[in-house]
Amino acid sequence: MSEKEYVPKSKAGKWFNDRLPLLSLASHLTDYPTPKNLNYWWTFGGILTFCLLTQIITGIVLAMHYVAHADLAFASVEHIMRDVNYGWLIRYIHSNGASMFFLAVYIHIFRSLFYGSYKSPREIIWIIGLMIYLLMMAAAFMGYVLPWGQMSFWGATVITNLFSAIPLVGDSITTWLWGAYSVDNPTLTRFFSLHYLIPFLILGLVVLHIWALHIPGNNNPVGIDIKKPSKDTVPFHPYITIKDAFALLLFSIIFAGFVFFAPNVLGHSDNYIQANPMVTPAHIVPEWYLLPFYAILRSVPDKLGGVILMFGAIFILFVLPWLDTSKVRSSVYRPIYRQFFWILIVDVLVLGYVGAMPAEGIYLVLARVGTVYYFLHFIVILPVVGYFEKTEPVPLSISEPVLSGSADYSMAKKDNEKI
Amino acid sequence: MDKSEKKTTTRRDFLFTTSYTVGAVGLGAVIWPLIDQMNPDKAQKALATTEVDISQIEPGKSITVLWRGKPVFLKRRTQEEILEARSVSLTDLPHPEKDEERVKSGKDEWLVMLGVCTHLGCVPLSNKGDYKGWFCPCHGSHYDLSGRIRKGPAPKNMEIPKYEFVDANTIKIG
């Protein structure tokens, strides 16, 4: 992959590198040619890596004090909060870290949607990314069960019962997932085991995600193919590393704001009540990052239909690269798609909002409209717009709009028209 | 296909097929224990029965007991409630079941059922909802006085567990 063959300067380095080319890898990562016009929406890959490592490190520490048993889990979490040195800090970083992780991943995904980063030749990067997203949701869900509060217990009950909608084998699968006849101690212990496993699976997929990225190279805000290395690229280090570091600093301020000033604002107070299989809380809501899917689930008056649509809402993203028929990647040059992109954002936010509200009255109507539009966007709007949209002229290189006197894309367009 | 070609491919095919088959059976034999260990264990299955004293329950009242980690509603219905449950036409029911099929004959006042919503497993609240029976707060399913689903996303009536009257004052569930 390296553009020029790397040879270590020292004799020892050469000896080692001939046997295991780690130094070549480091050289590739340092010199990796990156489009020079990457904006701050491109810094979330680095931020997400930081989030994953934060969750792994704080998680390993929490596992040293946590007890995965239905009778002891709730008390052990309180023990972490009250007795363990800095336990409150580590737990609040871990619980808010999950929310920060999802915040970053949603920005990362919508950046890809706006700039067409999922399109050829980057489909595999996109699909691996979605697999990471699915694993993140599984990890977050199981992690939320571990404190064994009321929301833990009833969230686990509702989500595992989704599988009972499967015809014929549904009930057997649900019992198998539980290891009991309801969510109980066996469920808790296996969730703990899997919750510990999944982050390392994610780490492996992250390596593949980056590997797949380094084959075609980064997409960029203009969305055109670039020669690398060329005057359109800069080496990853120090140009991108310093930009990523600055963005990470700003992100950490928001992160720390939640941890120190509003550590419970994203959680639910019912989870500070120990799990009680006899009483369901009046209003069950999942964590905020799952609300749009929860709204889709509840919008369907049929059990199996709701489950199919909810999973469909995620799995439709896997075929997105083939649903989008436009040759132009970046929305900067797609005047029609650009508007539908923002409507989709509003749609997902509305679904998230109604997911937190009771499933009745106006909220149910909104959820249904939102659900229909969500699928309409991917199944109808995306393929059709790609065919009929008249895209704006795309510059031949990243340098072009800059060298012609302005970084403003509309100026570049005018220049194009003169030619 | 001439004779010699047929001979060579047949022998190879046989070896490949038998190897793959034996390998697949072996792999399955190794994987099955790893899957089955997640099913309910002997300790879970041992919790299969619960005996409940019902002598203190007044007509119109109900109690909730835990059986296999799930709540079980035991409701002693009044005559009016029984009549109301039986006056419903089966065509009005998403999951048609007569009230008589859901209770033991001669013990018509006792409704014993799993207090688990058949939608996604929440515990419905009693004396709530549009049909005076139960209402599930999670996703809005309404059940009637026989625990039958009437409105909402739940597909089935609340389940009747296996139970029997040990004597006049005791019910054994399971």
Coordinates of C-alpha atoms in Angstrom, one line a residue:
Chain A
M1 CA 0.0 0.0 0.0
S2 CA 2.9 2.3 0.8
E3 CA 3.6 4.6 -2.1
K4 CA 7.3 4.4 -1.8
E5 CA 9.2 1.5 -0.3
Y6 CA 10.1 2.3 3.3
V7 CA 13.6 1.3 4.6
P8 CA 14.4 1.9 8.3
K9 CA 17.5 4.0 8.9
S10 CA 19.0 1.9 11.7
K11 CA 20.4 -1.6 11.3
A12 CA 18.3 -2.9 14.1
G13 CA 15.2 -1.4 12.6
K14 CA 15.9 -3.0 9.3
W15 CA 16.6 -6.3 10.9
F16 CA 13.2 -6.1 12.8
N17 CA 11.3 -4.7 9.8
D18 CA 12.4 -7.5 7.5
R19 CA 10.9 -10.0 10.0
L20 CA 7.7 -8.1 11.0
P21 CA 7.1 -4.9 8.9
L22 CA 5.6 -2.9 11.8
L23 CA 7.8 0.1 10.9
S24 CA 6.6 0.0 7.4
L25 CA 3.0 0.1 8.7
A26 CA 3.9 3.0 11.0
S27 CA 5.4 4.8 8.0
H28 CA 2.4 4.2 5.9
L29 CA 0.1 5.5 8.6
T30 CA 2.3 8.6 9.1
D31 CA 2.7 9.5 5.4
Y32 CA -0.8 8.3 4.4
P33 CA -1.9 10.9 1.8
T34 CA -5.1 12.6 2.9
P35 CA -7.2 15.1 0.9
K36 CA -6.2 18.6 2.0
N37 CA -9.8 19.9 2.1
L38 CA -11.2 17.6 4.8
N39 CA -13.4 19.6 7.1
Y40 CA -14.2 19.1 10.8
W41 CA -16.9 16.5 10.0
W42 CA -14.0 14.2 9.1
T43 CA -12.6 14.3 12.6
F44 CA -15.1 11.9 14.1
G45 CA -13.3 8.8 13.1
G46 CA -10.5 9.7 15.5
I47 CA -13.1 10.8 18.1
L48 CA -14.8 7.4 17.8
T49 CA -11.5 5.6 18.3
F50 CA -11.0 7.6 21.4
C51 CA -14.6 6.7 22.6
L52 CA -14.0 3.0 22.0
L53 CA -10.7 3.0 24.0
T54 CA -12.3 5.0 26.8
Q55 CA -15.1 2.5 27.1
I56 CA -12.7 -0.4 27.1
I57 CA -10.4 1.1 29.7
T58 CA -13.2 2.3 32.0
G59 CA -15.1 -1.0 31.4
I60 CA -12.1 -3.2 32.4
V61 CA -11.8 -1.1 35.6
L62 CA -15.5 -1.4 36.4
A63 CA -15.5 -5.1 35.9
M64 CA -12.9 -5.3 38.8
H65 CA -15.6 -4.1 41.2
Y66 CA -18.9 -5.1 39.6
V67 CA -20.7 -8.4 40.6
A68 CA -22.8 -10.0 37.9
H69 CA -25.5 -11.6 40.0
A70 CA -29.2 -10.7 40.2
D71 CA -29.0 -10.3 44.0
L72 CA -25.7 -8.4 44.1
A73 CA -25.4 -6.4 40.9
F74 CA -27.5 -3.4 41.9
A75 CA -25.7 -3.1 45.3
S76 CA -22.3 -3.5 43.6
V77 CA -23.0 -0.6 41.3
E78 CA -23.9 1.5 44.4
H79 CA -20.7 0.2 46.0
I80 CA -18.7 1.5 43.0
M81 CA -20.5 4.9 43.3
R82 CA -19.9 5.3 47.0
D83 CA -17.0 3.2 48.2
V84 CA -14.5 2.6 45.3
N85 CA -11.9 5.3 45.0
Y86 CA -12.9 7.4 42.0
G87 CA -15.6 4.8 41.2
W88 CA -18.2 7.5 40.6
L89 CA -15.9 9.1 38.1
I90 CA -15.1 5.9 36.2
R91 CA -18.7 4.8 36.1
Y92 CA -20.0 8.2 35.0
I93 CA -17.3 8.3 32.2
H94 CA -18.4 4.8 31.2
S95 CA -22.2 5.5 31.2
N96 CA -21.9 8.9 29.6
G97 CA -19.2 7.6 27.3
A98 CA -21.8 5.3 25.7
S99 CA -23.9 8.4 24.8
M100 CA -20.9 10.3 23.5
F101 CA -20.0 7.2 21.4
F102 CA -23.4 7.2 19.8
L103 CA -23.4 11.0 19.4
A104 CA -20.1 10.7 17.5
V105 CA -21.2 7.7 15.5
Y106 CA -24.4 9.4 14.3
I107 CA -22.5 12.5 13.2
H108 CA -20.0 10.1 11.4
I109 CA -22.8 8.3 9.7
F110 CA -24.7 11.4 8.6
R111 CA -21.4 12.9 7.3
S112 CA -21.1 9.8 5.1
L113 CA -24.7 10.3 3.9
F114 CA -24.1 13.9 3.1
Y115 CA -20.8 13.5 1.2
G116 CA -21.7 10.2 -0.4
S117 CA -18.8 8.4 1.4
Y118 CA -20.7 5.1 1.2
K119 CA -20.6 5.0 -2.6
S120 CA -18.3 3.1 -4.9
P121 CA -15.4 2.3 -4.2
R122 CA -16.1 2.6 -0.5
E123 CA -19.1 0.2 0.0
I124 CA -17.1 -2.3 2.1
I125 CA -16.0 0.5 4.5
W126 CA -19.7 1.5 4.8
I127 CA -20.8 -2.1 5.5
I128 CA -18.1 -2.8 8.1
G129 CA -19.1 0.5 9.7
L130 CA -22.7 -0.6 9.9
M131 CA -21.6 -3.9 11.5
I132 CA -19.7 -1.9 14.1
Y133 CA -22.9 0.2 14.7
L134 CA -25.0 -3.0 15.2
L135 CA -22.4 -4.3 17.7
M136 CA -22.4 -1.0 19.4
M137 CA -26.2 -1.2 19.9
A138 CA -25.9 -4.7 21.2
A139 CA -23.1 -3.7 23.6
A140 CA -25.0 -0.6 24.8
F141 CA -28.2 -2.6 25.4
M142 CA -26.5 -5.3 27.4
G143 CA -24.4 -2.8 29.3
Y144 CA -27.6 -1.0 30.3
V145 CA -28.9 -4.2 31.8
L146 CA -25.9 -4.8 34.1
P147 CA -26.9 -2.3 36.9
W148 CA -30.1 -4.4 37.3
G149 CA -32.3 -1.4 37.9
Q150 CA -35.9 -1.2 36.8
M151 CA -35.1 0.1 33.4
S152 CA -32.4 -2.5 33.0
F153 CA -34.8 -5.3 33.8
W154 CA -37.8 -4.1 31.8
G155 CA -35.7 -2.9 28.9
A156 CA -34.2 -6.3 28.7
T157 CA -37.6 -7.9 28.9
V158 CA -39.0 -5.8 26.1
I159 CA -36.0 -6.2 23.8
T160 CA -35.6 -10.0 24.3
N161 CA -39.4 -10.4 23.7
L162 CA -38.9 -8.9 20.3
F163 CA -37.6 -12.3 19.3
S164 CA -40.8 -14.0 20.4
A165 CA -42.5 -12.4 17.4
I166 CA -40.6 -14.9 15.2
P167 CA -43.2 -17.5 14.0
L168 CA -43.0 -21.0 15.4
V169 CA -39.6 -20.9 17.1
G170 CA -39.9 -17.4 18.7
D171 CA -40.7 -18.6 22.2
S172 CA -37.9 -21.2 22.2
I173 CA -35.4 -18.6 21.1
T174 CA -36.5 -16.2 23.8
T175 CA -36.2 -18.8 26.5
W176 CA -32.8 -19.7 25.1
L177 CA -31.7 -16.1 25.3
W178 CA -32.9 -15.8 28.9
G179 CA -31.6 -19.2 30.1
A180 CA -34.8 -19.1 32.3
Y181 CA -38.5 -18.5 31.9
S182 CA -38.1 -14.8 32.3
V183 CA -35.2 -12.3 32.4
D184 CA -33.3 -13.6 35.4
N185 CA -29.9 -14.3 36.8
P186 CA -28.7 -16.5 33.9
T187 CA -29.7 -13.6 31.6
L188 CA -27.6 -11.1 33.6
T189 CA -24.5 -13.3 33.7
R190 CA -24.5 -14.0 29.9
F191 CA -25.1 -10.4 29.1
F192 CA -22.1 -9.5 31.3
S193 CA -19.9 -12.0 29.4
L194 CA -21.0 -10.7 26.0
H195 CA -20.8 -7.1 27.1
Y196 CA -17.1 -7.7 27.8
L197 CA -16.6 -9.5 24.5
I198 CA -18.2 -7.1 22.0
P199 CA -15.9 -4.1 22.4
F200 CA -13.0 -6.3 21.3
L201 CA -15.0 -7.5 18.3
I202 CA -15.6 -3.9 17.5
L203 CA -11.9 -3.2 17.8
G204 CA -11.2 -5.9 15.3
L205 CA -13.8 -4.4 12.9
V206 CA -12.3 -1.0 13.4
V207 CA -9.0 -2.3 12.1
L208 CA -10.8 -3.7 9.0
H209 CA -12.7 -0.4 8.6
I210 CA -9.5 1.6 8.5
W211 CA -7.7 -1.0 6.3
A212 CA -10.6 -0.8 3.8
L213 CA -10.4 3.0 4.1
H214 CA -6.7 3.0 3.2
I215 CA -7.3 1.2 -0.1
P216 CA -9.2 3.9 -2.0
G217 CA -8.2 6.7 0.5
N218 CA -10.5 9.2 2.2
N219 CA -13.5 10.7 0.4
N220 CA -13.6 14.5 0.8
P221 CA -16.1 17.3 0.8
V222 CA -15.9 17.8 -3.0
G223 CA -16.4 14.1 -3.4
I224 CA -14.1 13.6 -6.4
D225 CA -11.4 11.0 -6.9
I226 CA -8.0 12.4 -6.3
K227 CA -4.5 11.4 -7.3
K228 CA -2.4 10.5 -4.3
P229 CA 0.0 11.7 -3.4
S230 CA -0.4 15.0 -5.3
K231 CA -0.9 18.7 -4.6
D232 CA -4.5 17.7 -3.5
T233 CA -3.2 15.7 -0.6
V234 CA -1.3 16.3 2.7
P235 CA 0.5 13.6 4.8
F236 CA -1.7 12.3 7.6
H237 CA 0.9 13.4 10.2
P238 CA 1.1 16.1 11.2
Y239 CA -1.7 17.8 9.3
I240 CA -4.6 15.5 10.1
T241 CA -3.4 14.3 13.5
I242 CA -3.3 17.9 14.8
K243 CA -6.7 18.7 13.4
D244 CA -8.1 15.5 14.9
A245 CA -6.5 16.3 18.2
F246 CA -8.1 19.8 18.3
A247 CA -11.5 18.4 17.5
L248 CA -11.1 15.7 20.1
L249 CA -10.2 18.4 22.6
L250 CA -13.5 20.2 21.9
F251 CA -15.4 16.9 22.0
S252 CA -13.8 16.1 25.4
I253 CA -15.0 19.4 26.8
I254 CA -18.6 18.4 26.0
F255 CA -18.0 14.9 27.3
A256 CA -16.5 16.3 30.6
G257 CA -19.5 18.7 30.8
F258 CA -21.9 15.8 31.0
V259 CA -19.7 13.7 33.3
F260 CA -19.1 16.4 35.9
F261 CA -22.2 18.6 35.6
A262 CA -25.1 16.4 34.3
P263 CA -24.0 12.8 34.7
N264 CA -27.6 11.5 34.9
V265 CA -29.4 13.8 32.5
L266 CA -29.2 11.2 29.7
G267 CA -30.2 8.3 31.9
H268 CA -33.5 7.4 33.5
S269 CA -34.2 7.9 37.2
D270 CA -36.1 4.5 37.4
N271 CA -32.8 2.7 36.9
Y272 CA -31.9 3.8 40.5
I273 CA -34.7 1.5 41.7
Q274 CA -33.6 -2.2 41.9
A275 CA -35.2 -4.6 39.3
N276 CA -38.6 -5.9 40.4
P277 CA -40.2 -8.5 38.2
M278 CA -43.6 -7.8 39.7
V279 CA -43.9 -4.2 38.7
T280 CA -43.3 -2.6 35.3
P281 CA -42.4 1.1 35.3
A282 CA -45.3 3.3 34.0
H283 CA -43.2 4.5 31.1
I284 CA -40.5 2.4 29.6
V285 CA -38.1 4.2 27.3
P286 CA -34.8 3.0 25.9
E287 CA -31.7 5.2 25.9
W288 CA -31.9 8.2 23.6
Y289 CA -29.8 6.7 20.9
L290 CA -32.3 3.9 20.2
L291 CA -35.4 6.1 20.3
P292 CA -36.0 6.4 16.5
F293 CA -36.0 2.7 16.1
Y294 CA -38.3 2.3 19.2
A295 CA -40.7 4.8 17.6
I296 CA -40.7 2.7 14.4
L297 CA -41.4 -0.5 16.4
R298 CA -44.4 1.1 18.2
S299 CA -45.8 2.8 15.1
V300 CA -46.9 -0.6 13.8
P301 CA -50.1 -2.1 15.3
D302 CA -48.9 -5.6 14.6
K303 CA -46.2 -7.3 16.8
L304 CA -44.3 -9.1 14.0
G305 CA -44.7 -6.2 11.6
G306 CA -43.3 -3.8 14.1
V307 CA -40.3 -6.0 14.7
I308 CA -39.6 -6.5 11.0
L309 CA -39.9 -2.8 10.3
M310 CA -37.6 -1.9 13.2
F311 CA -34.8 -4.3 12.1
G312 CA -35.5 -3.3 8.4
A313 CA -34.8 0.3 9.3
I314 CA -31.2 -0.7 10.1
F315 CA -30.7 -3.4 7.5
I316 CA -31.9 -1.2 4.6
L317 CA -28.7 0.9 5.3
F318 CA -26.6 -2.1 4.2
V319 CA -27.9 -1.8 0.6
L320 CA -27.7 2.0 0.6
P321 CA -24.7 2.1 -1.8
W322 CA -26.9 0.3 -4.4
L323 CA -30.1 2.3 -3.8
D324 CA -28.3 5.6 -4.5
T325 CA -28.2 5.9 -8.3
S326 CA -26.4 9.2 -8.5
K327 CA -22.9 9.3 -10.0
V328 CA -22.0 12.4 -8.0
R329 CA -20.9 11.7 -4.4
S330 CA -21.0 15.0 -2.6
S331 CA -24.3 16.7 -1.8
V332 CA -22.5 20.0 -2.4
Y333 CA -23.2 19.4 -6.1
R334 CA -26.6 17.7 -5.6
P335 CA -29.2 20.5 -5.2
I336 CA -32.3 18.2 -4.9
Y337 CA -30.8 15.3 -2.8
R338 CA -29.3 17.9 -0.4
Q339 CA -32.8 19.0 0.6
F340 CA -34.0 15.5 1.1
F341 CA -30.9 14.9 3.2
W342 CA -32.0 17.6 5.6
I343 CA -35.6 16.3 5.6
L344 CA -34.3 12.9 6.6
I345 CA -32.4 14.4 9.5
V346 CA -35.6 16.1 10.7
D347 CA -37.5 12.9 10.2
V348 CA -35.0 10.9 12.3
L349 CA -35.1 13.6 15.0
V350 CA -38.9 13.6 15.0
L351 CA -38.9 9.8 15.3
G352 CA -36.5 10.1 18.2
Y353 CA -38.8 12.6 19.9
V354 CA -42.0 10.6 19.6
G355 CA -40.0 7.5 20.7
A356 CA -39.7 9.1 24.1
M357 CA -43.4 10.0 24.2
P358 CA -46.4 7.8 25.0
A359 CA -47.6 5.8 22.0
E360 CA -50.9 7.5 21.6
G361 CA -52.7 10.4 20.0
I362 CA -50.7 12.8 18.0
Y363 CA -47.4 11.0 18.8
L364 CA -48.6 7.8 17.2
V365 CA -49.7 9.7 14.1
L366 CA -46.3 11.4 13.9
A367 CA -44.5 8.1 14.4
R368 CA -46.4 6.6 11.6
V369 CA -45.8 9.5 9.2
G370 CA -42.1 9.5 10.2
T371 CA -41.8 5.7 9.7
V372 CA -43.4 5.8 6.3
Y373 CA -41.1 8.7 5.2
Y374 CA -38.0 7.0 6.5
F375 CA -38.5 4.0 4.2
L376 CA -39.8 6.2 1.4
H377 CA -36.5 8.1 1.5
F378 CA -34.4 5.1 1.0
I379 CA -36.6 3.0 -1.3
V380 CA -38.1 5.7 -3.5
I381 CA -36.5 9.1 -3.2
L382 CA -32.9 8.0 -3.3
P383 CA -33.1 5.9 -6.5
V384 CA -35.4 8.3 -8.3
V385 CA -33.6 11.5 -7.4
G386 CA -30.3 10.0 -8.6
Y387 CA -31.9 9.5 -12.1
F388 CA -33.6 12.8 -12.5
E389 CA -31.5 15.3 -10.6
K390 CA -29.4 17.8 -12.6
T391 CA -26.2 18.0 -10.6
E392 CA -24.0 21.0 -10.5
P393 CA -20.6 20.9 -12.3
V394 CA -18.0 19.1 -10.2
P395 CA -14.5 20.5 -10.1
L396 CA -11.7 18.5 -11.7
S397 CA -9.5 18.7 -8.6
I398 CA -9.6 19.9 -5.1
S399 CA -7.1 22.6 -5.9
E400 CA -9.2 24.0 -8.7
P401 CA -11.7 26.0 -6.7
V402 CA -8.8 27.2 -4.5
L403 CA -6.5 28.2 -7.3
S404 CA -9.2 30.0 -9.2
G405 CA -9.3 32.6 -6.4
S406 CA -11.9 31.3 -4.0
A407 CA -12.7 28.2 -2.0
D408 CA -16.4 29.0 -2.6
Y409 CA -17.8 26.2 -4.7
S410 CA -20.4 28.4 -6.4
M411 CA -17.5 30.5 -7.7
A412 CA -15.8 27.4 -9.1
K413 CA -19.1 26.6 -10.8
K414 CA -19.2 30.0 -12.5
D415 CA -15.6 29.5 -13.7
N416 CA -16.6 26.2 -15.1
E417 CA -19.5 27.7 -17.0
K418 CA -17.1 30.3 -18.7
I419 CA -15.0 27.4 -19.9
Chain B
M1 CA -18.4 -38.4 -20.1
D2 CA -16.0 -41.2 -20.9
K3 CA -15.3 -44.1 -18.7
S4 CA -11.8 -43.1 -17.3
E5 CA -12.9 -39.5 -16.4
K6 CA -16.0 -40.8 -14.6
K7 CA -13.8 -43.2 -12.6
T8 CA -11.4 -40.5 -11.3
T9 CA -14.0 -37.9 -10.4
T10 CA -16.2 -40.5 -8.6
R11 CA -13.4 -41.6 -6.3
R12 CA -12.4 -38.0 -5.4
D13 CA -16.0 -37.0 -5.0
F14 CA -16.7 -39.8 -2.7
L15 CA -13.7 -38.9 -0.5
F16 CA -14.6 -35.2 -0.4
T17 CA -18.2 -35.8 0.3
T18 CA -17.6 -38.3 3.1
S19 CA -14.9 -36.1 4.7
Y20 CA -17.1 -33.0 4.6
T21 CA -20.1 -35.0 6.0
V22 CA -18.1 -36.5 8.9
G23 CA -16.5 -33.1 9.5
A24 CA -19.9 -31.4 9.5
V25 CA -21.4 -33.9 12.0
G26 CA -18.3 -33.6 14.2
L27 CA -18.5 -29.8 14.1
G28 CA -22.2 -29.9 14.9
A29 CA -21.6 -32.3 17.8
V30 CA -19.1 -29.8 19.3
I31 CA -21.3 -26.7 18.7
W32 CA -24.5 -28.1 20.1
P33 CA -23.3 -28.3 23.8
L34 CA -22.1 -24.7 23.4
I35 CA -25.6 -23.6 22.2
D36 CA -27.6 -25.8 24.6
Q37 CA -25.8 -24.6 27.7
M38 CA -27.7 -21.3 27.3
N39 CA -31.1 -23.1 27.7
P40 CA -32.7 -23.1 31.2
D41 CA -30.6 -25.3 33.5
K42 CA -31.8 -27.8 36.1
A43 CA -31.9 -25.2 38.9
Q44 CA -34.3 -23.1 36.7
K45 CA -36.5 -26.1 35.8
A46 CA -36.6 -27.1 39.5
L47 CA -38.6 -23.9 40.3
A48 CA -41.5 -25.3 38.3
T49 CA -44.3 -25.3 40.9
T50 CA -45.7 -22.8 43.4
E51 CA -48.5 -23.3 45.9
V52 CA -50.7 -20.3 46.7
D53 CA -53.1 -19.9 49.6
I54 CA -56.3 -18.2 48.2
S55 CA -58.4 -18.2 51.4
Q56 CA -57.9 -14.5 52.0
I57 CA -58.9 -13.2 48.6
E58 CA -62.3 -11.4 48.6
P59 CA -64.5 -11.4 45.5
G60 CA -63.4 -8.7 43.1
K61 CA -59.9 -8.7 44.4
S62 CA -56.7 -10.2 43.0
I63 CA -53.3 -11.1 44.1
T64 CA -50.0 -11.5 42.2
V65 CA -47.5 -14.2 42.9
L66 CA -44.2 -15.0 41.3
W67 CA -43.8 -18.3 39.4
R68 CA -40.7 -19.1 37.3
G69 CA -39.7 -15.4 37.6
K70 CA -43.0 -14.3 36.1
P71 CA -45.9 -12.7 37.9
V72 CA -49.2 -14.7 38.0
F73 CA -52.5 -13.0 38.5
L74 CA -55.0 -14.8 40.7
K75 CA -58.3 -12.9 40.4
R76 CA -61.5 -13.8 42.2
R77 CA -64.1 -12.4 40.0
T78 CA -67.6 -11.2 41.0
Q79 CA -70.7 -12.6 39.3
E80 CA -71.2 -9.4 37.3
E81 CA -67.6 -9.6 36.1
I82 CA -68.1 -13.2 35.0
L83 CA -71.3 -12.3 33.2
E84 CA -69.7 -9.4 31.5
A85 CA -66.7 -11.5 30.3
R86 CA -69.1 -14.1 28.9
S87 CA -71.4 -11.7 27.2
V88 CA -68.7 -10.8 24.6
S89 CA -69.2 -12.1 21.1
L90 CA -66.3 -14.2 19.9
T91 CA -66.2 -12.3 16.7
D92 CA -65.1 -9.2 18.6
L93 CA -62.0 -10.9 19.8
P94 CA -58.6 -10.8 18.0
H95 CA -57.7 -14.1 19.7
P96 CA -61.1 -15.9 20.0
E97 CA -61.4 -17.9 23.2
K98 CA -64.5 -18.4 25.4
D99 CA -64.2 -17.4 29.0
E100 CA -65.3 -20.9 29.9
E101 CA -62.1 -22.2 28.3
R102 CA -59.9 -20.0 30.4
V103 CA -61.1 -21.1 33.8
K104 CA -61.7 -24.5 35.5
S105 CA -65.4 -25.5 35.3
G106 CA -67.1 -25.1 38.7
K107 CA -64.4 -22.6 39.7
D108 CA -65.6 -19.9 37.3
E109 CA -64.8 -17.1 39.7
W110 CA -61.1 -17.9 39.7
L111 CA -59.0 -16.4 36.8
V112 CA -55.4 -17.6 37.0
M113 CA -53.1 -16.3 34.3
L114 CA -49.6 -15.2 33.6
G115 CA -49.4 -11.4 34.3
V116 CA -47.3 -11.0 31.2
C117 CA -48.4 -8.9 28.2
T118 CA -48.2 -11.0 25.1
H119 CA -46.7 -8.1 23.2
L120 CA -43.3 -7.5 24.7
G121 CA -43.6 -9.0 28.2
C122 CA -44.5 -6.1 30.5
V123 CA -46.8 -6.5 33.5
P124 CA -50.3 -5.1 32.8
L125 CA -52.0 -3.0 35.4
S126 CA -55.3 -4.4 36.8
N127 CA -58.7 -2.5 36.7
K128 CA -57.4 -0.3 33.9
G129 CA -58.1 0.1 30.3
D130 CA -61.1 0.3 28.1
Y131 CA -62.4 -3.2 29.0
K132 CA -62.2 -3.0 32.8
G133 CA -59.6 -5.8 32.9
W134 CA -56.0 -5.0 32.4
F135 CA -54.0 -2.3 30.6
C136 CA -50.3 -2.6 29.6
P137 CA -48.6 0.7 30.1
C138 CA -45.7 -0.1 27.8
H139 CA -47.3 -0.1 24.4
G140 CA -51.0 0.3 25.2
S141 CA -52.6 -3.2 25.0
H142 CA -56.1 -3.5 26.6
Y143 CA -57.3 -6.8 28.1
D144 CA -60.8 -7.7 29.3
L145 CA -62.1 -9.4 32.4
S146 CA -61.1 -12.7 31.1
G147 CA -57.5 -11.5 30.3
R148 CA -58.3 -11.6 26.5
I149 CA -56.7 -9.0 24.2
R150 CA -59.2 -6.5 22.9
K151 CA -57.2 -3.6 21.6
G152 CA -53.5 -2.7 21.0
P153 CA -50.4 -4.4 19.6
A154 CA -50.5 -7.6 21.7
P155 CA -51.3 -10.6 19.4
K156 CA -52.7 -13.1 22.0
N157 CA -54.7 -13.4 25.2
M158 CA -52.7 -13.6 28.4
E159 CA -51.5 -17.1 28.9
I160 CA -53.2 -19.5 31.3
P161 CA -50.5 -21.6 33.1
K162 CA -51.0 -25.2 34.1
Y163 CA -52.6 -25.1 37.5
E164 CA -54.8 -27.2 39.8
F165 CA -56.9 -26.8 43.0
V166 CA -55.1 -28.8 45.7
D167 CA -58.0 -28.1 48.1
A168 CA -60.6 -25.4 48.4
N169 CA -58.1 -22.9 49.6
T170 CA -54.9 -23.8 47.7
I171 CA -53.9 -23.5 44.1
K172 CA -50.8 -25.2 42.8
I173 CA -49.3 -23.5 39.7
G174 CA -47.1 -25.5 37.4

